[in-house]
XYZ file of C-alpha atoms in Angstrom:
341
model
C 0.000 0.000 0.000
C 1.667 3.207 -0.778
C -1.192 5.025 1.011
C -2.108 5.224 4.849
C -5.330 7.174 4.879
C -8.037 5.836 7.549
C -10.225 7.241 5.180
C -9.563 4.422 2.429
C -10.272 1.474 4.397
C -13.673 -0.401 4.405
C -12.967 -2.951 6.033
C -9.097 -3.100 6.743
C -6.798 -6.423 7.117
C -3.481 -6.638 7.937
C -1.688 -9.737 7.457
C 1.213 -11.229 9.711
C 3.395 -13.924 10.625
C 2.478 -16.910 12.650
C 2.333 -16.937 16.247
C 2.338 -13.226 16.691
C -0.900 -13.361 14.645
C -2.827 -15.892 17.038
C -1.134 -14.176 19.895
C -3.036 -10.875 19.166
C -6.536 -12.680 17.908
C -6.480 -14.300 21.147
C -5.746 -11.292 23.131
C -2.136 -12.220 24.728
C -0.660 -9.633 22.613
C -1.838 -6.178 22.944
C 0.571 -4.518 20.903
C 1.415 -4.638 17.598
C 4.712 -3.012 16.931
C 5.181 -1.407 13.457
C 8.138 0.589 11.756
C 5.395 2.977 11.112
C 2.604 4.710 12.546
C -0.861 2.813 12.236
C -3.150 4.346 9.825
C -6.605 3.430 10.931
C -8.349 4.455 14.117
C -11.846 5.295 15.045
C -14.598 7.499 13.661
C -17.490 9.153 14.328
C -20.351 7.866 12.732
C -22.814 10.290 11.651
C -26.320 10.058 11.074
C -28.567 12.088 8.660
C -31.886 13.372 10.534
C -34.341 15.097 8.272
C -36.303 17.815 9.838
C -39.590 19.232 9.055
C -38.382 22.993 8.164
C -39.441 25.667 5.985
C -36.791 24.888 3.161
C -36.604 20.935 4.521
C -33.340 21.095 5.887
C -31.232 17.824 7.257
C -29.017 17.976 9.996
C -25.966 15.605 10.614
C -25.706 14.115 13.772
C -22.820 12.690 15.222
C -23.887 9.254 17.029
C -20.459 8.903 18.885
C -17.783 7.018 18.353
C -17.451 4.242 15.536
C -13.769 1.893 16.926
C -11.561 0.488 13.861
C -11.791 -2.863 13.407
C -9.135 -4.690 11.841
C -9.196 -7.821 10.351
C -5.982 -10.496 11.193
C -4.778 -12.565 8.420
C -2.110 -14.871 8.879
C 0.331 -15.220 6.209
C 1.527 -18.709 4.430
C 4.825 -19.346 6.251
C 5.047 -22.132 9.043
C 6.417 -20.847 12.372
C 9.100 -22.627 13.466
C 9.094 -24.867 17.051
C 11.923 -22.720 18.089
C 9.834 -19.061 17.301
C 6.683 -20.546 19.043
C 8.330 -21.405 21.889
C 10.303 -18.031 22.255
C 7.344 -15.839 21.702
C 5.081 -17.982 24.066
C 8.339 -17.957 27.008
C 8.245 -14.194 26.298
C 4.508 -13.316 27.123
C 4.728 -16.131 29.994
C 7.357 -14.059 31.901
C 5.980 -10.361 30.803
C 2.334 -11.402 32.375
C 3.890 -12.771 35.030
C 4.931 -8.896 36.099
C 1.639 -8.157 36.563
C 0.386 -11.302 38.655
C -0.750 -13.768 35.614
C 0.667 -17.150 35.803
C -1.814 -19.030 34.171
C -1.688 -18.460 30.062
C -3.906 -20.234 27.471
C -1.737 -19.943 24.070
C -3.164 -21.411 21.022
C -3.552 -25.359 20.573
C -1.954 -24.619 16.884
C -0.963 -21.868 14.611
C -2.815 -21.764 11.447
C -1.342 -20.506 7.907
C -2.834 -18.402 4.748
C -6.355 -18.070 6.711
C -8.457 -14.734 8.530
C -8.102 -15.687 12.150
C -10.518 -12.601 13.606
C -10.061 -9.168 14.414
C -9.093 -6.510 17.226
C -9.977 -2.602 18.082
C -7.009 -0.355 17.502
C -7.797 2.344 19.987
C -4.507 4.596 19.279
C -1.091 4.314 18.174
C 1.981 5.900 20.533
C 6.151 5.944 20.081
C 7.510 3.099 21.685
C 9.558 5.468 24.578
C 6.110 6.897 25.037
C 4.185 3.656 26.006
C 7.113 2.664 28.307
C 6.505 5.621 30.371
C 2.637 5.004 30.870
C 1.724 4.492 34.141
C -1.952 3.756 33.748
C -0.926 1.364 31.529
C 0.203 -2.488 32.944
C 3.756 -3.115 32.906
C 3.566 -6.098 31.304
C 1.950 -4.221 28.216
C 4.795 -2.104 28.379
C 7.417 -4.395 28.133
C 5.502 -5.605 24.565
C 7.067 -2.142 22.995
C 9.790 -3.256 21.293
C 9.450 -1.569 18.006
C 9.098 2.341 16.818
C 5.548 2.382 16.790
C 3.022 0.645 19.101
C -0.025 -0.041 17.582
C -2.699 -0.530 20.698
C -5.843 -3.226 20.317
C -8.267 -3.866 22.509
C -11.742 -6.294 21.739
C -9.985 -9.033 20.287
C -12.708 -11.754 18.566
C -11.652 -15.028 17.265
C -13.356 -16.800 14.302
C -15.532 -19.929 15.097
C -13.734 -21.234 11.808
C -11.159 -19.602 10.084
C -11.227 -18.514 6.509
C -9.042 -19.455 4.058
C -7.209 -16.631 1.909
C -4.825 -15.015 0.607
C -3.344 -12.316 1.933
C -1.688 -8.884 1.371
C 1.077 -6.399 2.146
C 0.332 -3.708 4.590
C -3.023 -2.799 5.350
C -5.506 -3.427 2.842
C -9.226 -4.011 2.559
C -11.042 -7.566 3.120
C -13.468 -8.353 0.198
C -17.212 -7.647 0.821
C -18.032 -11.207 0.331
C -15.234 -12.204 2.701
C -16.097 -9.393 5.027
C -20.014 -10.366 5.090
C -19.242 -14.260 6.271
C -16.867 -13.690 8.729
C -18.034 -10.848 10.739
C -21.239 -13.601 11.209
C -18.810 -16.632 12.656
C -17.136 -14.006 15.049
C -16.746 -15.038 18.968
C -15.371 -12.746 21.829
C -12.549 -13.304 23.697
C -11.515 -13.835 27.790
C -7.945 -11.855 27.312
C -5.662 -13.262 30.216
C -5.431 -9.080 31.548
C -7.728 -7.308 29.879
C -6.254 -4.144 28.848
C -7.960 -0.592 28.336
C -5.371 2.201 26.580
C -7.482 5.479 28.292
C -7.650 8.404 25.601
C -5.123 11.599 26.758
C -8.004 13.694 26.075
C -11.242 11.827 26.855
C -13.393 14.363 24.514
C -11.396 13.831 21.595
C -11.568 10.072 20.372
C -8.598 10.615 18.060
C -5.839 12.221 20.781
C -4.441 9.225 20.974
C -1.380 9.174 18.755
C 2.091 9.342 18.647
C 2.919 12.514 20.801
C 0.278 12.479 22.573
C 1.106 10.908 25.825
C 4.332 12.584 26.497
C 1.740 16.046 26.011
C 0.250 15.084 28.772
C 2.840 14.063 30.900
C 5.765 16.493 30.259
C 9.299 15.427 31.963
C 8.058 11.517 32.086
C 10.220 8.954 32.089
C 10.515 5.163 32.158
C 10.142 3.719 35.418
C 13.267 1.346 35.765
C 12.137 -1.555 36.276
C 14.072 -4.873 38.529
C 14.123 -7.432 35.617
C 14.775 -11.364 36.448
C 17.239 -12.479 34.355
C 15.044 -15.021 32.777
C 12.496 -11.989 31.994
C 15.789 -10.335 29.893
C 16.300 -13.917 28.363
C 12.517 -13.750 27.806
C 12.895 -10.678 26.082
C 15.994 -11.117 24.313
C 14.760 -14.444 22.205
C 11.996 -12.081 21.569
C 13.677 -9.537 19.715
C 15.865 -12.055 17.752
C 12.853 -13.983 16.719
C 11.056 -10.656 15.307
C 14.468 -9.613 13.695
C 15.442 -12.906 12.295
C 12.248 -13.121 10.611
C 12.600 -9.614 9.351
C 15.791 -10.352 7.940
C 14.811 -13.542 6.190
C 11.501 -11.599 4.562
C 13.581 -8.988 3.469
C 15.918 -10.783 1.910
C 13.448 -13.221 -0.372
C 12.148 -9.694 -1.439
C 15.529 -8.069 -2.341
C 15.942 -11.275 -4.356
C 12.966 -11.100 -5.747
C 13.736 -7.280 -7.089
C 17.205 -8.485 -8.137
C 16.120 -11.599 -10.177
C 12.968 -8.898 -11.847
C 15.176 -6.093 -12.582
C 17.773 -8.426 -14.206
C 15.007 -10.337 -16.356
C 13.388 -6.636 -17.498
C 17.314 -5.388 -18.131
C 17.564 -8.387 -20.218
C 14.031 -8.373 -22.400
C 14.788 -4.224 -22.840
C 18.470 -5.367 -24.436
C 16.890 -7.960 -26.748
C 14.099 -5.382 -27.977
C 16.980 -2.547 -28.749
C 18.780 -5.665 -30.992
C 16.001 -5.817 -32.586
C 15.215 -2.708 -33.342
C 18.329 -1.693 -34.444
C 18.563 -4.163 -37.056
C 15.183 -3.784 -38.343
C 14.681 -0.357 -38.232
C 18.176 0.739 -39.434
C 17.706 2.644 -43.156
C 20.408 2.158 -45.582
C 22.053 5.585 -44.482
C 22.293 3.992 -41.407
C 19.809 6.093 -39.549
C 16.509 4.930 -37.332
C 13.333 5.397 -37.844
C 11.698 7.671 -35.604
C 8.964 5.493 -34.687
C 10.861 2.781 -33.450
C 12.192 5.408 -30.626
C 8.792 5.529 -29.573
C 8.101 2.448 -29.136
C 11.033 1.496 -27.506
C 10.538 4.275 -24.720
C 7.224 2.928 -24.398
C 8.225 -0.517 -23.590
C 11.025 1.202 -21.030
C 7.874 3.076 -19.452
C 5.521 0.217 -18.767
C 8.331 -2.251 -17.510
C 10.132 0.403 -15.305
C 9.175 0.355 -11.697
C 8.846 -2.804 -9.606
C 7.232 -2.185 -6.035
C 7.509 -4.176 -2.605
C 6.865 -3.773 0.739
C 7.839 -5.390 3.780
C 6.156 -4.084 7.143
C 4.829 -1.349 6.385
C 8.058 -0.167 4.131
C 7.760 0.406 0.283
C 10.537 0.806 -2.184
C 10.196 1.535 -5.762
C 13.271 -0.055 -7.885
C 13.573 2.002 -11.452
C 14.736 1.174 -14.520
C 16.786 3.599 -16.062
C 14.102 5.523 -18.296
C 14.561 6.828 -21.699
C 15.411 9.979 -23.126
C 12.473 11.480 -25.497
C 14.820 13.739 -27.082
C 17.519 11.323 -27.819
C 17.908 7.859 -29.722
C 18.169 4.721 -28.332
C 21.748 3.831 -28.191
C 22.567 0.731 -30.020
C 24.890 -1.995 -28.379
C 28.261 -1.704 -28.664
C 28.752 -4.776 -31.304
C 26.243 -3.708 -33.894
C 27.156 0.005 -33.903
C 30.895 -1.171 -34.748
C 29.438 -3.218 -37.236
C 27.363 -0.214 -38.906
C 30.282 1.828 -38.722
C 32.124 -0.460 -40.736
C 29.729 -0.366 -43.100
C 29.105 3.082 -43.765
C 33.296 2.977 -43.938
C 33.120 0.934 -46.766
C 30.255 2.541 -48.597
């Protein structure tokens, strides 16, 4: 998605990686930590009331306050034994900071299928959330990334859809959208968390900044930390990274191999049209310039994005005011020619 506008979203999906996906459905995780901000919150919904006026005017009513749902798709790639068990050691010692010893994870982790949805309340800057009092610790301790993207509400479907996901946030289809919010169940979080609102007459004020508004000067409480809540936390972070890394890198190769293959197919069509558009001067023909730049134009940009981050990878593009340049071989070759002419 190259656009984040809570405005564009019906109904908005975001797909991620096995077990942080069932972790959040099933409302162990709270947070969901982005490189960037999130880009859907809530509303208000407004309401059209016609009145019985001279000129039959209609006022617009604002109901209250409509809370983003978003939809949690998890994406094709098997978790490892040794990521489960990290992530699951993680949230066992980070609730146990706040009194909860007894965890229900997840009898299994499900791939390429809509697992439910959550409320994101507010986004806030990870330094931010770790100095929020009023919010538990153990919630704190889940920012580990820039952005902290903060659900509450999480519902589980009865049976989970099979799909195919997405990069970034994007919108569920109607037709998906219309069966599963109907096989929807709540869910008993271990610690039920509420993020309160900075400002509670604005529904929006809750976004990065926001927090250290209110509390000017704040800082994070340090906090005593067992070592095997710092192991906890440690095979945390290289879990999240290592997966990163691997993601990344099957999409850099991905650009490589598709850049290489258009560089290629772009070579073979200038070959060509060098020797068949060549006059016996040794000149082109003007309209094979044009349709070489637009074959440059439609294969020139290849996009990805991996959490959140696009790139755009360009092909050189051609100059409208001057030729294609042949390859080096032929353009000896016509020179040679025109020599012996």
């Amino acid at each position: 998605m190259t656009e984040r506008n809570s405005w564009n979203y019906r109904n908005p999906c975001l797909t991620m990686h096995q077990p942080w996906a069932s972790l959040l459905v099933y409302g162990i995780k709270r947070i969901e930590g982005r490189s960037w901000p999130a880009p859907i919150r809530g509303f208000f919904k407004q309401q059209i009331i016609p009145t019985s006026g001279k000129r039959g005017k209609k006022i617009i009513a604002k109901r209250g306050i409509e809370k983003c749902r978003l939809w949690i798709h998890a994406a094709g790639k098997v978790p490892d034994e040794a990521t489960i068990k990290a992530m699951e050691e993680f949230y066992r010692e980070i609730y146990a900071v706040d009194g909860i010893y007894d965890l229900k994870f997840p009898e299994n982790y499900p791939v390429s299928r809509l697992l439910g949805c959550v409320e994101v309340v507010g986004c806030s800057r990870r330094e931010e959330l770790a100095c929020w009092k009023e919010v538990p610790q153990g919630a704190r301790l889940e920012a580990l990334t820039d952005f902290c993207w903060l659900c509450e509400q999480p519902q589980k479907l009865l049976v989970p859809f099979e799909m195919r996901g997405n990069q970034g946030v994007y919108n569920l289809e109607r037709k998906i959208y219309e069966a599963a919010v109907r096989g929807l169940a709540p869910v008993q979080s271990p610690l039920p968390t509420k993020f309160p609102l900075p400002n509670p007459h604005d529904p929006f004020s809750l976004k990065p900044g926001s927090i250290f508004a209110r509390f000017p000067g704040s800082k994070a409480t340090e906090m005593e930390k067992s070592s095997a809540l710092s192991s906890a936390i440690t095979g945390a972070q290289a879990a999240a990274t290592q997966f990163s890394k691997k993601d990344q890198s099957s999409c850099n190769d991905a650009i490589q191999n598709r850049n290489r293959t258009d560089a290629k197919r772009i070579g073979q069509f200038e070959s060509k049209s060098w020797e068949n558009n060549r006059s016996p001067a040794g000149n082109f023909n003007k309209g094979s310039n044009r349709g070489a730049r637009l074959f440059l134009k439609q294969g020139q940009s290849s996009y990805s994005e991996h959490d959140g981050i696009s790139s755009h990878n360009q092909l050189p593009r051609a100059d409208s005011n001057q030729p294609l340049r042949p390859p080096s071989k032929i353009f000896t070759d016509a020179m040679r020619e025109l020599k012996l002419s």
